[in-house]
PDB file of C-alpha atoms in Angstrom:
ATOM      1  CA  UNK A   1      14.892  26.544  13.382  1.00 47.00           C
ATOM      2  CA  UNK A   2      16.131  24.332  10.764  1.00 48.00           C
ATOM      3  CA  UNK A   3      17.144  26.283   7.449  1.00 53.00           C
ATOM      4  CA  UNK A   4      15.656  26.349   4.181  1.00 57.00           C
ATOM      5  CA  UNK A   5      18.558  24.314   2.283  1.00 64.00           C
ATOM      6  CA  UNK A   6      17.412  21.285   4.412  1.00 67.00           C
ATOM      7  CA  UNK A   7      14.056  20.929   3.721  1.00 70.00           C
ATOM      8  CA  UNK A   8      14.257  19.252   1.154  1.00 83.00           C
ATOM      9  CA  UNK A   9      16.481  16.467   2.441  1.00 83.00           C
ATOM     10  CA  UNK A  10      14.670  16.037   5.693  1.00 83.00           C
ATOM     11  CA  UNK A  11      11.252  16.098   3.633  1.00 84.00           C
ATOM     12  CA  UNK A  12      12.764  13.201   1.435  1.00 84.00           C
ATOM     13  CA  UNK A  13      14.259  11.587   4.493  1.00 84.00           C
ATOM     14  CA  UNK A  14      10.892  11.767   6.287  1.00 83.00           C
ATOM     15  CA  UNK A  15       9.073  10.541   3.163  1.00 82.00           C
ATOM     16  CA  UNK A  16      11.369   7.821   2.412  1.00 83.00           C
ATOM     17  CA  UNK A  17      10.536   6.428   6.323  1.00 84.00           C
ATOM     18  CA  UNK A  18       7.114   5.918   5.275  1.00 83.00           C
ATOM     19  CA  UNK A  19       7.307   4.646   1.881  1.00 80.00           C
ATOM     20  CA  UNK A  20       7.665   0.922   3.443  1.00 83.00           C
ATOM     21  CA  UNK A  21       4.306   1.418   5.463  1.00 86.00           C
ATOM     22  CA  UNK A  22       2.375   3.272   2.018  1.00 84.00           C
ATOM     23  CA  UNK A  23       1.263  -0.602   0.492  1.00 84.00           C
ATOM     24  CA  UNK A  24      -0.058  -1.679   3.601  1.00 86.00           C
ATOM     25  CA  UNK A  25      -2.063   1.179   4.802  1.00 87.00           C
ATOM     26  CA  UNK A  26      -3.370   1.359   0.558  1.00 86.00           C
ATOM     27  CA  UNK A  27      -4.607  -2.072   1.376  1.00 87.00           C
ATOM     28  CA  UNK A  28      -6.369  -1.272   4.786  1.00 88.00           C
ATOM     29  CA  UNK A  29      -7.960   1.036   3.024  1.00 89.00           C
ATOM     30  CA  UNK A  30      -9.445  -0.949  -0.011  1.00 87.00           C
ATOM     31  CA  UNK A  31     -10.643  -3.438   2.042  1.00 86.00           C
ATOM     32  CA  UNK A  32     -12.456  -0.675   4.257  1.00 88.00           C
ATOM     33  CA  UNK A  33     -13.785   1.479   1.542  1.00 90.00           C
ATOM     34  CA  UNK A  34     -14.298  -0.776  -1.401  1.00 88.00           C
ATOM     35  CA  UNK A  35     -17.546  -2.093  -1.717  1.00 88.00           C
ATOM     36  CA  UNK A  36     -20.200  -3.327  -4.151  1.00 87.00           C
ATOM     37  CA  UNK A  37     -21.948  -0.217  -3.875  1.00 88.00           C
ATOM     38  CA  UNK A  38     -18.949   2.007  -4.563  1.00 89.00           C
ATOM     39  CA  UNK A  39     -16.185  -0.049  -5.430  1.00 90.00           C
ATOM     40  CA  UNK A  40     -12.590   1.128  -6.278  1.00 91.00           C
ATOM     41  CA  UNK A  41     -11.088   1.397  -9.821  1.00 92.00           C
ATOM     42  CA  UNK A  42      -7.737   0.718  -9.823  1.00 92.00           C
ATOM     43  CA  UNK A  43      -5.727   2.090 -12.648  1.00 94.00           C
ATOM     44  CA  UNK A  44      -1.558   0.637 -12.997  1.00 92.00           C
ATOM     45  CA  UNK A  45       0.335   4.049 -13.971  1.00 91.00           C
ATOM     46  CA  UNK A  46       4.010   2.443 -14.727  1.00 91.00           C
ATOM     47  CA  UNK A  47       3.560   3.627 -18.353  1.00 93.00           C
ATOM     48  CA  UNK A  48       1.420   7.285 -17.673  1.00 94.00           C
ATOM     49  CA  UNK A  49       0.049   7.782 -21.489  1.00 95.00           C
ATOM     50  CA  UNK A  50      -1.097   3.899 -21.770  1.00 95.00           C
ATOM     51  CA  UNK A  51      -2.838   4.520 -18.277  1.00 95.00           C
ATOM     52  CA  UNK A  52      -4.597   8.037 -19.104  1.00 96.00           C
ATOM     53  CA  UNK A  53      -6.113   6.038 -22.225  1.00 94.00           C
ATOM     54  CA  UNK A  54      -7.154   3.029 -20.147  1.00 94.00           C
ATOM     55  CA  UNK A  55      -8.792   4.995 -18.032  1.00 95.00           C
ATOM     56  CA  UNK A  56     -10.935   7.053 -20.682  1.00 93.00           C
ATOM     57  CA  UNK A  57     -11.150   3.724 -22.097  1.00 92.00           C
ATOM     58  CA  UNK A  58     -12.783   2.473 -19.086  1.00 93.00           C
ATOM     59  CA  UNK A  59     -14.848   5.156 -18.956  1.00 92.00           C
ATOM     60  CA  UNK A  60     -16.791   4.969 -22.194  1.00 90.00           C
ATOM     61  CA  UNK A  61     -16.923   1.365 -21.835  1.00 89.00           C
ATOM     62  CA  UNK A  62     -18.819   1.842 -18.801  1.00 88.00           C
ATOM     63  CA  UNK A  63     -21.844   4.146 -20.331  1.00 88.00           C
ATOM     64  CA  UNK A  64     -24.366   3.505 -23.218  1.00 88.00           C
ATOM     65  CA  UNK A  65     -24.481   6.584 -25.551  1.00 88.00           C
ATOM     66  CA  UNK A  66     -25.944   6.961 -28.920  1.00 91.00           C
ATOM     67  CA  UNK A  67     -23.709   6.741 -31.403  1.00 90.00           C
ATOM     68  CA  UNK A  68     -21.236   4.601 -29.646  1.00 88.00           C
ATOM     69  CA  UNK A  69     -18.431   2.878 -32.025  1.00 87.00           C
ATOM     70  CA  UNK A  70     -17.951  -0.715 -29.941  1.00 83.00           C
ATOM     71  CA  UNK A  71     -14.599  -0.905 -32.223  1.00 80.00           C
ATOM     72  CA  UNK A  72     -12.932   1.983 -30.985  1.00 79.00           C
ATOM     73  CA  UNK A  73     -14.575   2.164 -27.351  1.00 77.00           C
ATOM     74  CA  UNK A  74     -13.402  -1.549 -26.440  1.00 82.00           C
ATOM     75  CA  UNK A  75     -12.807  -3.163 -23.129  1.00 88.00           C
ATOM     76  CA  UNK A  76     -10.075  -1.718 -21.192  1.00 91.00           C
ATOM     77  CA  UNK A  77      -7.513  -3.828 -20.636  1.00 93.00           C
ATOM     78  CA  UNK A  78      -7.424  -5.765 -17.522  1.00 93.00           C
ATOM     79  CA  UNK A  79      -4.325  -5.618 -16.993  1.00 93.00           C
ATOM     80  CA  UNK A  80      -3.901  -2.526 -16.532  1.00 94.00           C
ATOM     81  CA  UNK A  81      -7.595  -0.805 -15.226  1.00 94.00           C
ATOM     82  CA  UNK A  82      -9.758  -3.140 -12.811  1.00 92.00           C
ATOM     83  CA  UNK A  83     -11.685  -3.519  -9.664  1.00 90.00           C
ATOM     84  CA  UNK A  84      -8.965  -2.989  -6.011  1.00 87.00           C
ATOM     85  CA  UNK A  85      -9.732  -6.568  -5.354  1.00 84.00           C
ATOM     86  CA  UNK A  86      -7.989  -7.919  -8.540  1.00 86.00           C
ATOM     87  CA  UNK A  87      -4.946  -5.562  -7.931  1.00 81.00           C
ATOM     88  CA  UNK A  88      -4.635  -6.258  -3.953  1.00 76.00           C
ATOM     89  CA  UNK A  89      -2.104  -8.240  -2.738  1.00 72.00           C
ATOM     90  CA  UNK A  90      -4.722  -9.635  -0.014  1.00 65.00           C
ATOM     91  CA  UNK A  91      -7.499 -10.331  -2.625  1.00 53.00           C
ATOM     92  CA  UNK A  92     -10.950  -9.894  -1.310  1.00 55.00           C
ATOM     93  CA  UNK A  93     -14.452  -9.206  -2.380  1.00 55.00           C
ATOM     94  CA  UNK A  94     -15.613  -6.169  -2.311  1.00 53.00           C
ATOM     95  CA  UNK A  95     -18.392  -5.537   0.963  1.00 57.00           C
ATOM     96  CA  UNK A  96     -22.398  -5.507  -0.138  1.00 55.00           C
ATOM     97  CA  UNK A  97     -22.913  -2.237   1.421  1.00 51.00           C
ATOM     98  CA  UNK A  98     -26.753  -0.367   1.010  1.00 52.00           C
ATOM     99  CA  UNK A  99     -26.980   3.111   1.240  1.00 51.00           C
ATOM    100  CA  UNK A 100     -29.709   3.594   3.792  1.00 53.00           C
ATOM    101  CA  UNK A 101     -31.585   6.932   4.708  1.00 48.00           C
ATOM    102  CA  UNK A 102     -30.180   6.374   8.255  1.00 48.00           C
ATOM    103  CA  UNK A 103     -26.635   7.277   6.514  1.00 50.00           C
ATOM    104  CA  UNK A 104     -27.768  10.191   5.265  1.00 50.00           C
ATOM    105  CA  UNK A 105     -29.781  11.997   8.465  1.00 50.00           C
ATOM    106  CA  UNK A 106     -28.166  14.885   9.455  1.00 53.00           C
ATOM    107  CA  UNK A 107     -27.243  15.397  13.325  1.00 55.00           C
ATOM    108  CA  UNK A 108     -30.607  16.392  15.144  1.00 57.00           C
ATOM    109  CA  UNK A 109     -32.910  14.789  12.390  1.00 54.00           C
ATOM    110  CA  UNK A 110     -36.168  13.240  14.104  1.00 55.00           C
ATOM    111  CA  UNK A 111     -35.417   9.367  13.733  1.00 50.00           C
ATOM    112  CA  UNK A 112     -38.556   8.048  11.481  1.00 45.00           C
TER     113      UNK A 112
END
């Protein structure tokens, strides 16, 4: 049994032996899950306060609401917030995906 004062190096060694494989396997998984239908956001976080903005920022640019202020709810900026296939390394369009009732049946559902 190993003892508590090396957890925390093994954890760090362990996590540090998968930090090379982390951009690849983010990538797989944009280009499996993003799609027109429910595409990703991506959000750059190297400066955390300008990203938290951005992001409400992208938010309230998204929606109509009454009283809305266009000058203070502007465009986010694109370099920073934007769809996964601007950001990816591997650029790709996002996959026209339908939601269809047949994605939605639960197990044991009579097929229609």
């Amino acid at each position: 049994m190993e003892s508590t004062g090396n957890l925390p190096r093994l954890f760090i060694r362990r996590l540090l032996s998968k930090w090379d494989s982390y951009p690849e396997a983010k990538e797989t998984m944009f280009h499996a899950t993003d799609t027109g239908w429910a595409p990703w956001t991506v959000v750059k976080s190297n400066d955390k306060k300008r990203a938290r903005l951005e992001a409400m920022r992208h938010v309230l640019h998204m929606f109509d609401y009454e009283d809305k202020d266009t000058g203070l709810v502007a465009a986010p900026d694109s370099l920073i917030v934007g769809p996964a296939s601007r950001f990816s390394r591997t650029a790709r369009a996002p996959k026209a995906v339908r939601p269809t009732a047949a994605r939605h049946r639960r197990p044991g559902d009579a097929r229609r």
